[in-house]
Short mmCIF file of C-alpha atoms and ligand atoms in Angstrom, two decimals:
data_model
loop_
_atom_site.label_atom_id
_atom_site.label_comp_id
_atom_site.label_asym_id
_atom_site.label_seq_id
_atom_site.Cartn_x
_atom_site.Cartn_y
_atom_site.Cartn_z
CA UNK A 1 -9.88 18.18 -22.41
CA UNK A 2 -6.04 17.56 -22.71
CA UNK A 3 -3.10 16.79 -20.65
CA UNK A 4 -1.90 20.23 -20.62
CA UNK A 5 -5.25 21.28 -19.44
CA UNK A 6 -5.53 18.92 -16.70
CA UNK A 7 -1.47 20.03 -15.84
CA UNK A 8 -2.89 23.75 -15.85
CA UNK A 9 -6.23 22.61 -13.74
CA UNK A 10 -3.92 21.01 -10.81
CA UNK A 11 -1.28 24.21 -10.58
CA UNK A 12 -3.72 24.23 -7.62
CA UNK A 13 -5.97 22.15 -5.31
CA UNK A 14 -9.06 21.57 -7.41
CA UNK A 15 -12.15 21.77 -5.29
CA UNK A 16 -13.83 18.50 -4.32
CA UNK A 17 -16.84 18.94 -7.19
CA UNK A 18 -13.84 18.49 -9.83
CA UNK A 19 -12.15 15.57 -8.16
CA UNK A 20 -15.69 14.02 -8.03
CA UNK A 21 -16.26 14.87 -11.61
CA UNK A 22 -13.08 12.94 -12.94
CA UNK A 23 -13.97 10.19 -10.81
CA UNK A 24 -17.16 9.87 -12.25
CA UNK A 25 -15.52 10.44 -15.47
CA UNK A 26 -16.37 7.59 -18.56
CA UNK A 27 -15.00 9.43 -21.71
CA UNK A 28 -11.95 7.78 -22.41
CA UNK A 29 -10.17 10.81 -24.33
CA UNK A 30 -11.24 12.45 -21.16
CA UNK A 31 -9.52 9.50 -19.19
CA UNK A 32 -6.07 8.98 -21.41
CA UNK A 33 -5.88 13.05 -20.73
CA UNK A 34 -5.84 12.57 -17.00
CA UNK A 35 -3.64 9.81 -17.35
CA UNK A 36 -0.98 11.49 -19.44
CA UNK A 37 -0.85 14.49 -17.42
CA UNK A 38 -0.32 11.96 -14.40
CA UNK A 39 2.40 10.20 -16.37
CA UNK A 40 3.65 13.33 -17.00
CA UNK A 41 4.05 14.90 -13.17
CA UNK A 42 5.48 11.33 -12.02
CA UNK A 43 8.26 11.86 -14.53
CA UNK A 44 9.08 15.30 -13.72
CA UNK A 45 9.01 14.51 -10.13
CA UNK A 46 10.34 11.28 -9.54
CA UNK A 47 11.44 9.97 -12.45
CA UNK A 48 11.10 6.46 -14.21
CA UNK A 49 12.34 4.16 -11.79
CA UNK A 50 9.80 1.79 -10.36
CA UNK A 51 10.99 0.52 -6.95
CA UNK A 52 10.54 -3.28 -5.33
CA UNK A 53 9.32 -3.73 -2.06
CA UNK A 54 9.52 -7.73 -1.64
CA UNK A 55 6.22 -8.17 0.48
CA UNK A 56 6.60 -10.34 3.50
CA UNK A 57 3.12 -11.24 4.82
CA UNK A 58 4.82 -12.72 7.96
CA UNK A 59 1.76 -13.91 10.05
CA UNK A 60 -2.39 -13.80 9.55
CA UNK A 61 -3.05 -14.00 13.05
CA UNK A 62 -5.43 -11.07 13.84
CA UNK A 63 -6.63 -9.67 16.61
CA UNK A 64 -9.38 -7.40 15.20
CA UNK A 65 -12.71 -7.69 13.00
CA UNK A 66 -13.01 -5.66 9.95
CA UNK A 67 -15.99 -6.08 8.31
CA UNK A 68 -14.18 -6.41 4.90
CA UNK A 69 -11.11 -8.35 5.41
CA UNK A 70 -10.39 -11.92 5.20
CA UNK A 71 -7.73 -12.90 7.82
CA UNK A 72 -10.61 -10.83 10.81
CA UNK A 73 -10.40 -12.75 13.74
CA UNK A 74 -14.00 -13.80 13.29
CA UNK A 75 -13.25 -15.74 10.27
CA UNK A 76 -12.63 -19.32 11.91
CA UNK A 77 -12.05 -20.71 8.31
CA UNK A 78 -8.48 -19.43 8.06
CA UNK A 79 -5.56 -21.25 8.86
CA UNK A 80 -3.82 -19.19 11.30
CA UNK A 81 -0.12 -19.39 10.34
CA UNK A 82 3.45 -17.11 11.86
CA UNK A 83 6.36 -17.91 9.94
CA UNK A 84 9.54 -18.81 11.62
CA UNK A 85 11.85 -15.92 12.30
CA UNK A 86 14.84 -17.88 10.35
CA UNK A 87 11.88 -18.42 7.18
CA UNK A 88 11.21 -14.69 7.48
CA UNK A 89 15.38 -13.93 7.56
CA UNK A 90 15.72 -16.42 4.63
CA UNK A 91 13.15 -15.10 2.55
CA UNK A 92 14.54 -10.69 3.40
CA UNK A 93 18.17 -12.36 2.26
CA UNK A 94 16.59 -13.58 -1.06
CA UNK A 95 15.37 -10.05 -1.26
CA UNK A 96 18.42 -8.38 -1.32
CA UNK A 97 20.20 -10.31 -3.25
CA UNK A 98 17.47 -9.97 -6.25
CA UNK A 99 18.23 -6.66 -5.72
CA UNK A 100 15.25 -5.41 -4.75
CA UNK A 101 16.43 -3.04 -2.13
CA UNK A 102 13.42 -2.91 0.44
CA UNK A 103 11.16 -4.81 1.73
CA UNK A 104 7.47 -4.55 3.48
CA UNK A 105 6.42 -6.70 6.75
CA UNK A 106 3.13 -6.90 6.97
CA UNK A 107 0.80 -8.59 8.95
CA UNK A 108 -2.83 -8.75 11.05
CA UNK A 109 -2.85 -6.75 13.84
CA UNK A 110 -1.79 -7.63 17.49
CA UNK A 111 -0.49 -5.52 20.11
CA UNK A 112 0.62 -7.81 22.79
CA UNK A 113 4.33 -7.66 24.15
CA UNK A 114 5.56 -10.99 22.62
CA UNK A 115 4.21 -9.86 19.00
CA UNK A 116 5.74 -6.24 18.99
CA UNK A 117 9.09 -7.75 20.23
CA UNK A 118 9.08 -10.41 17.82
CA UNK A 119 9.17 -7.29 14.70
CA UNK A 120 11.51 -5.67 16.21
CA UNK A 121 13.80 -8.27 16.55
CA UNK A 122 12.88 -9.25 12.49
CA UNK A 123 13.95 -5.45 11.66
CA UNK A 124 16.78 -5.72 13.37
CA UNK A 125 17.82 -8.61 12.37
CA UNK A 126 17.07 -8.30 8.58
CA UNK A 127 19.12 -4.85 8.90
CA UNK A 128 21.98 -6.25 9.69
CA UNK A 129 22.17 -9.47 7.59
CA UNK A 130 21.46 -8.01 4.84
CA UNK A 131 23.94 -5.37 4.18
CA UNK A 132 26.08 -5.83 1.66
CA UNK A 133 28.67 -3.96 -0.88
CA UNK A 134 25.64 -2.55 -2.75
CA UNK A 135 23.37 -2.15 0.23
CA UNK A 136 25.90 -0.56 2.78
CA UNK A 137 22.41 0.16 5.31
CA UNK A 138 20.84 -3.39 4.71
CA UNK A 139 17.67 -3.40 2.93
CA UNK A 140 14.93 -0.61 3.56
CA UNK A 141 12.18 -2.09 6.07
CA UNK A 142 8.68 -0.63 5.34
CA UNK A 143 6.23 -1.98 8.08
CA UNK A 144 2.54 -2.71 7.79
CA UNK A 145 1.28 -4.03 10.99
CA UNK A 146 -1.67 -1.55 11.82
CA UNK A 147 -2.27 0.63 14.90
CA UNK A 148 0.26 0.60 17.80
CA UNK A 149 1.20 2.91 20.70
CA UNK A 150 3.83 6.08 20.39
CA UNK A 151 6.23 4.22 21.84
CA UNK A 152 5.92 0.62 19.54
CA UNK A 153 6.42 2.87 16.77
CA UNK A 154 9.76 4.58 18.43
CA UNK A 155 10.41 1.12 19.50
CA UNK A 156 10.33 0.03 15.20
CA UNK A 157 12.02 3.07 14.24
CA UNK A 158 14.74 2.29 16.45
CA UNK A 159 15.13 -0.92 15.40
CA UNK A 160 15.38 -0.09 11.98
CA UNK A 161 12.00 0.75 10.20
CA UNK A 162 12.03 3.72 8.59
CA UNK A 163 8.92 3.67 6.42
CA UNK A 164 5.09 2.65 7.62
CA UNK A 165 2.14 2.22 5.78
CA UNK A 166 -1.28 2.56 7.79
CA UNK A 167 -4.31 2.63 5.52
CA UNK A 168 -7.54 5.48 6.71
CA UNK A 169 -9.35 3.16 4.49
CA UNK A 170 -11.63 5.80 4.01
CA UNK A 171 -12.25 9.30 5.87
CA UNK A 172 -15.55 9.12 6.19
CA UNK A 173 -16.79 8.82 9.71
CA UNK A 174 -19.93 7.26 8.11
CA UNK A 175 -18.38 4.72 6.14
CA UNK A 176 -16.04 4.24 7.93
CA UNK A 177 -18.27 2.89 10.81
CA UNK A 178 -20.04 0.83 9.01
CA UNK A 179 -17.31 -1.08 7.59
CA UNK A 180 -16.26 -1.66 11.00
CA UNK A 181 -17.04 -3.02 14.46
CA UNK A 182 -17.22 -0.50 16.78
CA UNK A 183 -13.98 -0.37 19.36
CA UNK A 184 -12.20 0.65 15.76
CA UNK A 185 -12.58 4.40 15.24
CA UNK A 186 -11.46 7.08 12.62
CA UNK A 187 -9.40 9.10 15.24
CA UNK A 188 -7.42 6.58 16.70
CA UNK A 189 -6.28 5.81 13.24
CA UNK A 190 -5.46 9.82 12.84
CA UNK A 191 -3.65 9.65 15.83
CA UNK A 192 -1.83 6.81 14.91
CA UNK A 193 -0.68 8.24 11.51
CA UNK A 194 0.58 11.63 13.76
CA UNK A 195 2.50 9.18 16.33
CA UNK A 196 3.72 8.05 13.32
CA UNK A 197 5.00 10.91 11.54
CA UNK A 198 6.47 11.89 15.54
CA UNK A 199 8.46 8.61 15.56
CA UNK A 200 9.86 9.72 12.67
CA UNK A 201 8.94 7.21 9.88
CA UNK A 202 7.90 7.89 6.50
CA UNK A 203 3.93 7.49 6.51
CA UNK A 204 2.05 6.52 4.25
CA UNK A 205 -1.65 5.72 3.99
CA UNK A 206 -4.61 4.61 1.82
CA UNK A 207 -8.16 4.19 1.01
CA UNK A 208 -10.01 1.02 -0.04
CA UNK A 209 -12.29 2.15 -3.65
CA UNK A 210 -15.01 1.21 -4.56
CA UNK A 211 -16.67 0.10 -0.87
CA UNK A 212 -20.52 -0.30 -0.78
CA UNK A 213 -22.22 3.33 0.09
CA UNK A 214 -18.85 5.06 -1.71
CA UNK A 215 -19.32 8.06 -3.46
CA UNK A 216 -16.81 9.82 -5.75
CA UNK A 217 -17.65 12.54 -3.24
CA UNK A 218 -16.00 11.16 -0.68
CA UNK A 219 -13.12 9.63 -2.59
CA UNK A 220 -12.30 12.88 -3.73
CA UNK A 221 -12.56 14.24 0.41
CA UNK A 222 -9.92 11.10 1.08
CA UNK A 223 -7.61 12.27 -2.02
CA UNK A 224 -7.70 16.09 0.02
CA UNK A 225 -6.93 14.38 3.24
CA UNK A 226 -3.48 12.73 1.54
CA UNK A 227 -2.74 16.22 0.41
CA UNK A 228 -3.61 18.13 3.07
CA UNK A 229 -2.00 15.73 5.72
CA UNK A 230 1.31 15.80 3.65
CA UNK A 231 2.13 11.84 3.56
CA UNK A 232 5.18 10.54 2.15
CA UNK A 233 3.05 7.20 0.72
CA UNK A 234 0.15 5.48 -0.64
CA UNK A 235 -1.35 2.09 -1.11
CA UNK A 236 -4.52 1.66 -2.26
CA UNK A 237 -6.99 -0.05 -4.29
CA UNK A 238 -10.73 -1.76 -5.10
CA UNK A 239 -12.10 -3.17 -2.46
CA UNK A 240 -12.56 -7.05 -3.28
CA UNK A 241 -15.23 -8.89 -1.03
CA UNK A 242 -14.48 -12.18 0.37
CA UNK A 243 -16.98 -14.54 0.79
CA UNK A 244 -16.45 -15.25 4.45
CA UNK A 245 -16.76 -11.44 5.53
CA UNK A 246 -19.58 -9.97 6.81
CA UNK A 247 -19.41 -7.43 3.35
CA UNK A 248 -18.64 -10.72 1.26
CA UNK A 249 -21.98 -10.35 -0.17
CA UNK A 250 -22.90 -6.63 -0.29
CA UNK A 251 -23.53 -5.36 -3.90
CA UNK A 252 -20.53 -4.03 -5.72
CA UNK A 253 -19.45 -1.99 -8.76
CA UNK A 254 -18.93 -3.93 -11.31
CA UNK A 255 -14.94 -5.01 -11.62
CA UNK A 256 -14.45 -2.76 -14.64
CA UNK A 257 -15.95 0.45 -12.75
CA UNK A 258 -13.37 -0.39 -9.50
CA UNK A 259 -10.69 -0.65 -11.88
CA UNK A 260 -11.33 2.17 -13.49
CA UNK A 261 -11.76 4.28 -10.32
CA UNK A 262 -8.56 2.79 -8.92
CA UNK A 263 -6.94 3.93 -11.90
CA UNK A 264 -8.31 7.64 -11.53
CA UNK A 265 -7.58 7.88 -7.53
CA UNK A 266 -4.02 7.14 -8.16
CA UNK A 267 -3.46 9.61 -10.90
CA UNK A 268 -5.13 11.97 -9.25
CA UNK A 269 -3.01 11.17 -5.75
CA UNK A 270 -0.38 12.01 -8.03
CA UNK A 271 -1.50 14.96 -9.59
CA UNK A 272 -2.43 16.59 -6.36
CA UNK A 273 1.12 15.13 -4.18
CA UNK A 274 3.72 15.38 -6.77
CA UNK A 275 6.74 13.94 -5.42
CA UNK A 276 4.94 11.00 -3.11
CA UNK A 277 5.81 7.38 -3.86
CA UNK A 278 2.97 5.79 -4.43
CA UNK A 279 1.92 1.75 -4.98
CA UNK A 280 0.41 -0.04 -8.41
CA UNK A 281 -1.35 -2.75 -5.93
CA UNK A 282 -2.34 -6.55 -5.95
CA UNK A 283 -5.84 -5.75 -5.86
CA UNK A 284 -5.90 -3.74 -9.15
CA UNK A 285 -4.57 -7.04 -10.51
CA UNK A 286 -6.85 -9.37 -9.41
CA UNK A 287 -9.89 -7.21 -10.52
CA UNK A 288 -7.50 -7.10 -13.94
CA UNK A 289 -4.77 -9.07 -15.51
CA UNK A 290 -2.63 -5.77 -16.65
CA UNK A 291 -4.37 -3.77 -13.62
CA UNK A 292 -0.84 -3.04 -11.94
CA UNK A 293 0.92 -2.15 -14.85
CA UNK A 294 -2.12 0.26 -15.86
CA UNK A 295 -1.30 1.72 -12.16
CA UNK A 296 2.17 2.19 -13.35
CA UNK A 297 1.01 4.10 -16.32
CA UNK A 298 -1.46 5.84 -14.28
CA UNK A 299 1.49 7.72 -12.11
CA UNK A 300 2.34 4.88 -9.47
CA UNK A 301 6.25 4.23 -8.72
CA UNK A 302 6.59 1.40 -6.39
CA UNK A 303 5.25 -2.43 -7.05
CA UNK A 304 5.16 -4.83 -4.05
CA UNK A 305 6.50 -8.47 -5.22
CA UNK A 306 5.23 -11.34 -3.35
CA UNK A 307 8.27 -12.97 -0.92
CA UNK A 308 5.71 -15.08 1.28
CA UNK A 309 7.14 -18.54 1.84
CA UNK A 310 4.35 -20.27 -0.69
CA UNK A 311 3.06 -22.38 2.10
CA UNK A 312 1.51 -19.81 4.00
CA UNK A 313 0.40 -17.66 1.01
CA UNK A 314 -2.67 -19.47 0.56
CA UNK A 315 -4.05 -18.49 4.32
CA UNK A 316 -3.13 -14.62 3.73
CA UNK A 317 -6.39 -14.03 1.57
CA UNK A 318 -7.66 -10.49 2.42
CA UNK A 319 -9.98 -11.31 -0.65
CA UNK A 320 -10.55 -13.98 -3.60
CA UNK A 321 -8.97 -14.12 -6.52
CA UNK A 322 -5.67 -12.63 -5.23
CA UNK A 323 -3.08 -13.15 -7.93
CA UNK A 324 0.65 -14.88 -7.05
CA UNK A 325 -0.93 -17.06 -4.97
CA UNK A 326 0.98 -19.81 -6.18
CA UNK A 327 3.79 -18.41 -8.30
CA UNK A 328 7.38 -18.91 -6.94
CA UNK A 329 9.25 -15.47 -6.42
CA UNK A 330 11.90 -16.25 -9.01
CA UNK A 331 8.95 -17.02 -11.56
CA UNK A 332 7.41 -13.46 -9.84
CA UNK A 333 10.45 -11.25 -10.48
CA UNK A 334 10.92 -12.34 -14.22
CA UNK A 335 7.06 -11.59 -14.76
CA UNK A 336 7.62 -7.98 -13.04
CA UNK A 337 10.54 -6.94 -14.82
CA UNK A 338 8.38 -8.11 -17.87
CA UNK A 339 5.29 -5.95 -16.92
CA UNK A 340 7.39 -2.76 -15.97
CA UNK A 341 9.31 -2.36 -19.16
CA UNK A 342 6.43 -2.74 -21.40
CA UNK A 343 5.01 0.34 -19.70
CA UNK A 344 8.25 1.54 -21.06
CA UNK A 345 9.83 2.22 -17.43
CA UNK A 346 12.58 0.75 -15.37
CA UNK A 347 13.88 -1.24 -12.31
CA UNK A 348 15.78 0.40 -9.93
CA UNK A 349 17.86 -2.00 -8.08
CA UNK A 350 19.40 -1.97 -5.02
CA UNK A 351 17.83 1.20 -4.41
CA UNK A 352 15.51 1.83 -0.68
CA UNK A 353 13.70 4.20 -3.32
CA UNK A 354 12.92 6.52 -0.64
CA UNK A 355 9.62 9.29 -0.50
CA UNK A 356 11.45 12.19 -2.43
CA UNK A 357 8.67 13.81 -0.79
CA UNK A 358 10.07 13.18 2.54
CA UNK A 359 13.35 13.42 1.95
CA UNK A 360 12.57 17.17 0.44
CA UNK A 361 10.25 17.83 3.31
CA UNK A 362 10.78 16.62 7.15
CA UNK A 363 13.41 14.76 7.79
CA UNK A 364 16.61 12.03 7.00
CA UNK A 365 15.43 8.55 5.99
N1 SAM B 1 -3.31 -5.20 9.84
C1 SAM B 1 -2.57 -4.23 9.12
C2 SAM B 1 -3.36 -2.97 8.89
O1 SAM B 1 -4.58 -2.98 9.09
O2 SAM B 1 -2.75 -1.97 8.51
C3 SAM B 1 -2.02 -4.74 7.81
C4 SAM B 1 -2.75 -5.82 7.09
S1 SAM B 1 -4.28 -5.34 6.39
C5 SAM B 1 -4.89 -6.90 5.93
C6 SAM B 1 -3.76 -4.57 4.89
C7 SAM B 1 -4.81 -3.90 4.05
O3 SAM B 1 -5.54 -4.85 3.30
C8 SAM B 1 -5.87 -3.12 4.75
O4 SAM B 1 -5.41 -1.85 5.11
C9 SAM B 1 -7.00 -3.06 3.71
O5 SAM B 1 -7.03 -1.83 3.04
C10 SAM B 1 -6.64 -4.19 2.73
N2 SAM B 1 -7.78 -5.11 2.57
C11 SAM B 1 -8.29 -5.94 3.48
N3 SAM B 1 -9.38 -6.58 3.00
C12 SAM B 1 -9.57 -6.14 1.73
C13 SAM B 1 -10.54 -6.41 0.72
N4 SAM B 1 -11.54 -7.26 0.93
N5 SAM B 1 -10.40 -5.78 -0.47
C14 SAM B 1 -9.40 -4.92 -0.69
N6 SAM B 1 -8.45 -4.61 0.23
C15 SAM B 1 -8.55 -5.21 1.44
#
């Protein structure tokens, strides 16, 4: 098979059997085909231009128990840490003035009063401190802090926000119950990613690859669901057990397969959603040293620099092995720029680096 076949084949929506089929896919000439016709769509659609969001992970304290995740409130072996509001501001300024143009809160979940005021004040703040001659709107704010009401997400928006990423983790009603406890369900996360979309944000969303019970099957249901739910954004990558998770020992695909997988679901996101923005992630790192900048050449577009004050970054572990743990962000921007242009691409600076697929589609950023 070649590129130009695999162009041809996604003209339309392949049916699920065929999604399945290159996600089962081993034969590498089979494999550099998908990729190159991947390569290929990002470039027509969006361009070269790799976009920054400095990643903020602001606080670990977390008020739910997912059965894969390392900061669960469950796990009494973290550190619970919430970094200062001036630390946060401190480390957004940096941010801009690297250049990288947006930035992504994220954090464990929590829904209480004091915790939802808190972000908004951060957005706020960090909007206006941060504009400057080449950022006239302050940097772009991409939030990550889970499931909230309608009106927390107008609340964000308002403040400043104008980008959220909520993962599905996976569509599978199944799977999905299994890999959590049971007051978390499938449809509250739908309705979430609709309130979402109503408060006007960019949305985006993601599934975790590779989870025990997986099939390509229903990888390739969650790659219909992005395209048939028309989001803006996506984040995902191999699921990476941590020891002190309930799923920190259940059997995995070896790292190889995950990578390769991950690889595959993101070219294919990209094949099937064209103009989306979508992320080369930590995770594909840590399962391999060159794993993000194989996303890269695999159709992703945005990279997601660690900006969390170093002291904290060691108590933020969704999952072991997470790369950057310990690498200053000056040391972390020269090693991007590195990795990006030897996938022959390029930094946009000072850019928000906006969904062209939301910008062509719903609404203003
Ligand atoms: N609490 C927010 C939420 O749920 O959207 C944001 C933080 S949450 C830790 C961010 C993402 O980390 C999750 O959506 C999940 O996909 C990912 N994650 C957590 N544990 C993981 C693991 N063991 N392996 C891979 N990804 C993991």
């Amino acid at each position: 098979m070649t590129a130009d076949e695999v162009l041809e084949l996604f003209r339309f929506v392949p049916p699920r059997e065929t999604l399945a089929g290159f996600l089962r896919e081993t034969d590498p000439l089979v494999i550099e085909a998908v990729r190159e016709a991947a390569e290929t769509t990002l470039l027509k659609y969006c361009g070269s231009k790799v976009y920054y969001r400095g990643l903020i992970e602001f606080s670990n304290i977390c008020t739910l128990d997912c059965g894969y995740c390392g900061i669960r409130k469950s796990n009494t072996l973290v550190r619970r840490y919430t970094v200062s509001p001036e630390a946060v501001i401190q480390a957004a300024k940096w941010c801009a003035e690297a250049h990288y143009g947006s930035l992504v809160l994220q954090s464990g979940e929590r829904r209480d009063e004091e915790f939802v005021s808190m972000v908004e004040t951060l957005v706020r703040r960090i909007k206006s401190e941060t504009v400057s001659s080449v950022l006239p709107r302050g940097l772009g704010i991409t939030l990550c802090v889970g499931e909230q009401s309608l009106e927390t997400f107008r609340r964000f928006r308002e403040a400043g926000a104008h980008r959220y990423l909520l993962r599905i983790e996976t569509t599978n009603p199944g799977l999905f119950r299994t890999i959590h406890p049971k007051e978390q369900s499938l449809d509250s996360r739908l309705l979430c990613l609709d309130y979402l979309r109503q408060a006007g944000f960019q949305v985006g969303t993601g599934v975790m690859i590779g989870l025990p019970g997986q099939t390509p099957e229903m990888l390739a249901d969650d790659l219909l669901f992005y395209r048939e739910h028309g989001f803006d954004m996506f984040g995902m990558g191999p699921f990476i057990p941590h020891k002190d998770t309930p799923m920190g020992s259940s059997p995995v695909m070896p790292c190889g397969e995950r990578t390769r997988m991950g690889l595959m679901m993101i070219a294919l996101a990209r094949l099937l959603t064209k103009n989306t923005n979508i992320a080369a992630t930590t995770a594909l790192q840590a399962l391999d040293p060159v794993g993000r900048e194989k996303g890269l050449s695999f159709g992703a577009n945005v990279l997601m620099p660690q900006l969390t004050p170093l002291e904290f970054r060691e108590n933020y572990l969704l999952y072991e092995n997470k790369p950057c743990v310990d690498e200053e962000k000056e040391d972390c921007l020269n090693c991007l720029r590195r990795r990006v242009e030897m996938v022959g691409r390029e930094v946009a600076l000072d850019e928000w680096g906006d969904s062209l697929h939301f910008s062509a589609g719903s609404g203003q950023p």
